[in-house]
Short mmCIF file of C-alpha atoms in Angstrom, two decimals:
data_model
loop_
_atom_site.label_atom_id
_atom_site.label_comp_id
_atom_site.label_asym_id
_atom_site.label_seq_id
_atom_site.Cartn_x
_atom_site.Cartn_y
_atom_site.Cartn_z
CA ALA A 1 0.00 0.00 0.00
CA GLN A 2 1.10 3.55 -0.59
CA SER A 3 0.38 6.61 1.50
CA VAL A 4 1.19 10.28 1.77
CA ALA A 5 1.25 12.47 4.85
CA GLN A 6 1.04 16.22 4.84
CA PRO A 7 1.33 16.93 8.55
CA GLU A 8 0.28 20.57 8.40
CA ASP A 9 -3.26 21.64 7.55
CA GLN A 10 -2.06 25.22 7.20
CA VAL A 11 1.23 27.04 6.79
CA ASN A 12 1.51 30.75 7.37
CA VAL A 13 4.42 32.78 6.08
CA ALA A 14 5.19 36.43 5.51
CA GLU A 15 5.72 37.66 1.98
CA GLY A 16 9.39 37.56 1.05
CA ASN A 17 10.22 34.83 3.55
CA PRO A 18 11.11 31.30 2.55
CA LEU A 19 8.37 28.71 2.70
CA THR A 20 8.29 24.96 3.23
CA VAL A 21 5.33 22.64 2.84
CA LYS A 22 6.04 19.18 4.20
CA CYS A 23 5.31 15.80 2.67
CA THR A 24 6.33 12.30 3.67
CA TYR A 25 5.41 9.15 1.85
CA SER A 26 5.32 5.39 2.07
CA VAL A 27 5.49 3.19 -1.01
CA SER A 28 6.75 -0.18 -2.12
CA GLY A 29 9.66 0.17 -4.47
CA ASN A 30 10.82 3.43 -5.97
CA PRO A 31 8.49 6.40 -5.69
CA TYR A 32 7.21 8.79 -8.26
CA LEU A 33 6.44 12.00 -6.36
CA PHE A 34 4.39 14.99 -7.44
CA TRP A 35 3.33 18.38 -6.13
CA TYR A 36 0.18 20.12 -7.30
CA VAL A 37 -1.38 23.47 -6.45
CA GLN A 38 -5.08 24.28 -6.33
CA TYR A 39 -6.54 27.77 -6.40
CA PRO A 40 -10.11 28.35 -5.21
CA ASN A 41 -12.77 26.75 -7.39
CA ARG A 42 -10.19 25.40 -9.80
CA GLY A 43 -8.69 22.04 -10.58
CA LEU A 44 -5.16 21.05 -9.62
CA GLN A 45 -2.14 22.34 -11.48
CA PHE A 46 1.07 20.38 -11.72
CA LEU A 47 4.09 22.05 -10.09
CA LEU A 48 6.90 19.53 -10.19
CA LYS A 49 7.81 15.88 -9.97
CA TYR A 50 10.57 13.56 -8.89
CA ILE A 51 11.11 10.41 -10.90
CA THR A 52 14.84 9.74 -10.69
CA GLY A 53 18.14 11.61 -10.77
CA ASP A 54 18.92 14.78 -8.84
CA ASN A 55 17.29 14.95 -5.46
CA LEU A 56 16.55 18.66 -5.88
CA VAL A 57 13.79 19.21 -8.38
CA LYS A 58 12.86 22.61 -9.75
CA GLY A 59 9.37 23.36 -10.96
CA SER A 60 6.93 26.08 -11.91
CA TYR A 61 6.62 29.52 -10.30
CA GLY A 62 9.99 29.28 -8.52
CA PHE A 63 9.07 26.23 -6.46
CA GLU A 64 11.45 23.38 -5.79
CA ALA A 65 11.35 20.17 -3.80
CA GLU A 66 13.98 17.95 -2.29
CA PHE A 67 13.69 14.19 -2.39
CA ASN A 68 15.14 12.55 0.70
CA LYS A 69 15.09 8.80 0.45
CA SER A 70 16.27 8.08 3.97
CA GLN A 71 13.60 10.29 5.47
CA THR A 72 11.02 9.35 2.83
CA SER A 73 10.24 13.03 2.39
CA PHE A 74 9.57 15.36 -0.49
CA HIS A 75 9.15 18.82 0.99
CA LEU A 76 8.10 21.71 -1.23
CA LYS A 77 10.10 24.91 -0.90
CA LYS A 78 10.37 28.41 -2.26
CA PRO A 79 13.07 30.92 -1.31
CA SER A 80 10.80 33.96 -1.27
CA ALA A 81 7.03 33.67 -0.89
CA LEU A 82 4.52 35.80 -2.76
CA VAL A 83 0.99 36.64 -1.66
CA SER A 84 -0.15 35.05 -4.92
CA ASP A 85 1.33 31.72 -3.75
CA SER A 86 -1.54 31.44 -1.27
CA ALA A 87 -3.39 28.28 -2.29
CA LEU A 88 -3.93 24.62 -1.41
CA TYR A 89 -0.97 22.33 -2.08
CA PHE A 90 -1.16 18.60 -2.61
CA CYS A 91 1.61 16.02 -2.56
CA ALA A 92 1.07 12.74 -4.40
CA VAL A 93 2.96 9.47 -4.70
CA ARG A 94 2.85 6.53 -7.02
CA SER A 95 5.00 3.42 -7.02
CA SER A 96 7.22 2.95 -10.04
CA GLY A 97 6.36 -0.71 -10.16
CA GLY A 98 2.90 -0.93 -8.71
CA SER A 99 -0.46 0.70 -9.17
CA TYR A 100 -0.63 3.54 -11.66
CA ILE A 101 -3.19 5.23 -9.43
CA PRO A 102 -1.55 7.94 -7.31
CA THR A 103 -2.31 8.58 -3.69
CA PHE A 104 -2.81 12.20 -2.66
CA GLY A 105 -2.11 13.83 0.66
CA ARG A 106 -4.89 15.69 2.41
CA GLY A 107 -3.54 19.04 1.28
CA THR A 108 -1.88 21.99 3.01
CA SER A 109 -3.30 25.46 2.87
CA LEU A 110 -0.53 28.00 2.37
CA ILE A 111 -1.29 31.54 3.44
CA VAL A 112 1.21 34.23 2.58
CA HIS A 113 0.69 37.46 4.50
CA PRO A 114 1.59 40.81 2.95
CA GLY B 1 -0.06 21.23 -24.01
CA ALA B 2 -1.90 18.61 -21.96
CA VAL B 3 -5.13 20.52 -21.48
CA VAL B 4 -8.17 18.96 -19.90
CA SER B 5 -11.51 20.68 -20.35
CA GLN B 6 -14.33 20.00 -17.89
CA HIS B 7 -17.91 21.17 -18.39
CA PRO B 8 -20.03 22.54 -16.96
CA SER B 9 -18.04 24.50 -14.42
CA TRP B 10 -21.07 25.17 -12.30
CA VAL B 11 -24.56 23.72 -12.17
CA ILE B 12 -27.56 24.18 -9.92
CA CYS B 13 -30.50 21.85 -10.27
CA LYS B 14 -33.48 20.45 -8.44
CA SER B 15 -33.41 17.29 -6.40
CA GLY B 16 -34.18 14.23 -8.51
CA THR B 17 -32.52 15.60 -11.63
CA SER B 18 -29.69 13.76 -13.39
CA VAL B 19 -26.60 15.78 -14.19
CA LYS B 20 -23.90 14.94 -16.73
CA ILE B 21 -20.35 16.26 -16.43
CA GLU B 22 -17.96 16.00 -19.36
CA CYS B 23 -14.20 15.70 -19.22
CA ARG B 24 -12.22 16.09 -22.43
CA SER B 25 -8.51 15.86 -23.14
CA LEU B 26 -7.95 18.49 -25.81
CA ASP B 27 -4.47 17.78 -27.11
CA PHE B 28 -3.61 14.26 -26.03
CA GLN B 29 -5.15 10.84 -25.83
CA ALA B 30 -6.21 9.88 -22.34
CA THR B 31 -6.08 6.18 -21.77
CA THR B 32 -7.13 6.64 -18.19
CA MET B 33 -9.34 9.22 -16.56
CA PHE B 34 -9.98 9.71 -12.89
CA TRP B 35 -13.01 11.22 -11.18
CA TYR B 36 -12.63 12.88 -7.80
CA ARG B 37 -14.96 14.50 -5.34
CA GLN B 38 -13.78 17.26 -3.06
CA PHE B 39 -15.56 18.65 -0.02
CA PRO B 40 -14.76 22.14 1.30
CA LYS B 41 -11.26 22.38 2.73
CA GLN B 42 -10.73 18.67 2.27
CA SER B 43 -8.62 16.47 0.12
CA LEU B 44 -9.56 14.75 -3.08
CA MET B 45 -11.61 11.61 -2.77
CA LEU B 46 -11.06 9.26 -5.69
CA MET B 47 -14.44 8.04 -6.88
CA ALA B 48 -13.51 5.92 -9.87
CA THR B 49 -10.95 5.20 -12.53
CA SER B 50 -12.02 4.73 -16.11
CA ASN B 51 -10.09 3.24 -18.97
CA GLU B 52 -11.16 3.82 -22.54
CA GLY B 53 -13.47 1.13 -23.79
CA SER B 54 -13.92 -0.69 -20.51
CA LYS B 55 -16.03 -0.41 -17.40
CA ALA B 56 -14.99 2.01 -14.73
CA THR B 57 -13.44 0.78 -11.52
CA TYR B 58 -15.20 2.32 -8.55
CA GLU B 59 -13.67 2.94 -5.16
CA GLN B 60 -15.19 1.32 -2.13
CA GLY B 61 -18.30 3.09 -0.96
CA VAL B 62 -19.06 4.80 -4.27
CA GLU B 63 -22.39 3.76 -5.74
CA LYS B 64 -21.86 2.77 -9.35
CA ASP B 65 -25.57 3.06 -10.13
CA LYS B 66 -25.59 6.56 -8.71
CA PHE B 67 -22.46 7.82 -10.42
CA LEU B 68 -22.40 6.51 -13.98
CA ILE B 69 -19.08 6.81 -15.75
CA ASN B 70 -18.56 6.37 -19.45
CA HIS B 71 -15.19 6.55 -21.21
CA ALA B 72 -16.23 5.97 -24.79
CA SER B 73 -13.23 7.52 -26.52
CA LEU B 74 -9.63 8.41 -25.83
CA THR B 75 -10.57 12.04 -25.37
CA LEU B 76 -13.87 11.98 -23.51
CA SER B 77 -15.16 10.65 -20.23
CA THR B 78 -18.49 11.54 -18.66
CA LEU B 79 -19.81 11.34 -15.13
CA THR B 80 -23.57 11.29 -14.69
CA VAL B 81 -24.99 11.87 -11.24
CA THR B 82 -28.35 10.15 -11.41
CA SER B 83 -31.35 11.31 -9.39
CA ALA B 84 -29.21 13.83 -7.58
CA HIS B 85 -29.98 14.82 -4.01
CA PRO B 86 -28.65 17.64 -1.82
CA GLU B 87 -26.04 15.35 -0.28
CA ASP B 88 -24.52 14.95 -3.75
CA SER B 89 -23.67 18.64 -3.78
CA SER B 90 -19.91 18.92 -4.06
CA PHE B 91 -16.98 19.89 -6.25
CA TYR B 92 -16.23 17.20 -8.83
CA ILE B 93 -12.88 17.12 -10.59
CA CYS B 94 -11.66 14.93 -13.42
CA SER B 95 -8.12 14.21 -14.45
CA ALA B 96 -6.57 12.44 -17.41
CA GLN B 97 -3.45 10.45 -18.03
CA SER B 98 -1.99 9.53 -21.39
CA THR B 99 -0.83 6.16 -22.61
CA GLY B 100 2.39 4.77 -21.17
CA SER B 101 2.77 7.72 -18.82
CA GLY B 102 3.57 6.00 -15.57
CA ASN B 103 5.94 8.74 -14.52
CA GLN B 104 3.95 11.66 -15.86
CA PRO B 105 1.64 13.90 -13.85
CA GLN B 106 -2.11 13.85 -14.13
CA HIS B 107 -3.76 16.68 -15.97
CA PHE B 108 -6.79 18.08 -14.20
CA GLY B 109 -9.92 19.78 -15.37
CA ASP B 110 -11.09 22.93 -13.60
CA GLY B 111 -13.81 21.12 -11.72
CA THR B 112 -17.60 21.27 -11.61
CA ARG B 113 -19.41 22.86 -8.69
CA LEU B 114 -22.67 20.91 -8.30
CA SER B 115 -25.43 22.31 -6.11
CA ILE B 116 -28.61 20.32 -5.65
CA LEU B 117 -31.59 22.22 -4.23
#
């Protein structure tokens, strides 16, 4: 079985400060990891993914994530937050050798204060 | 590229009505489409997975006679909420995945806000 944990329901950060949204996972075999963002009344938009290779993955809108195999984590980061980054963020995992159906975390609401 | 169009974006109807939601992949062929339901401030709940030309696979607890899914072509899947009731009111989101894309992200539609009076 595969699972994803996003331990924080909400993250608050001041504009211009760095942000981190946490994600840990459990999967059999090698993981495929994804981050998505959802704005109000919209579907999810893909931000970035880790499949293999460099542990630091860069994605859209200045976001990046670091894959840490020993800690089974894939935290989302951005060096300098914008008010417009305020949204709901979802981490997802899929096993490279198992089900093609991904498992999503419960989501983390990011609020960036001016 | 990889655009998924979902219609309608918003629908209000009376209890007992059936509502059809369409999900189209505009610039790629979607072997697999997923249907999710999302309650306010909550995560996505996978309802069913549909593969083109075959019956949908429903998650446990989802009534297949209530939520009819058809994936008749590689670019279109539909979800029909039959005899809708107020408790069916929710935000429904579809996503699509192309052939042989095990390491590719899903592409999501913009969702349908369904309100049953």
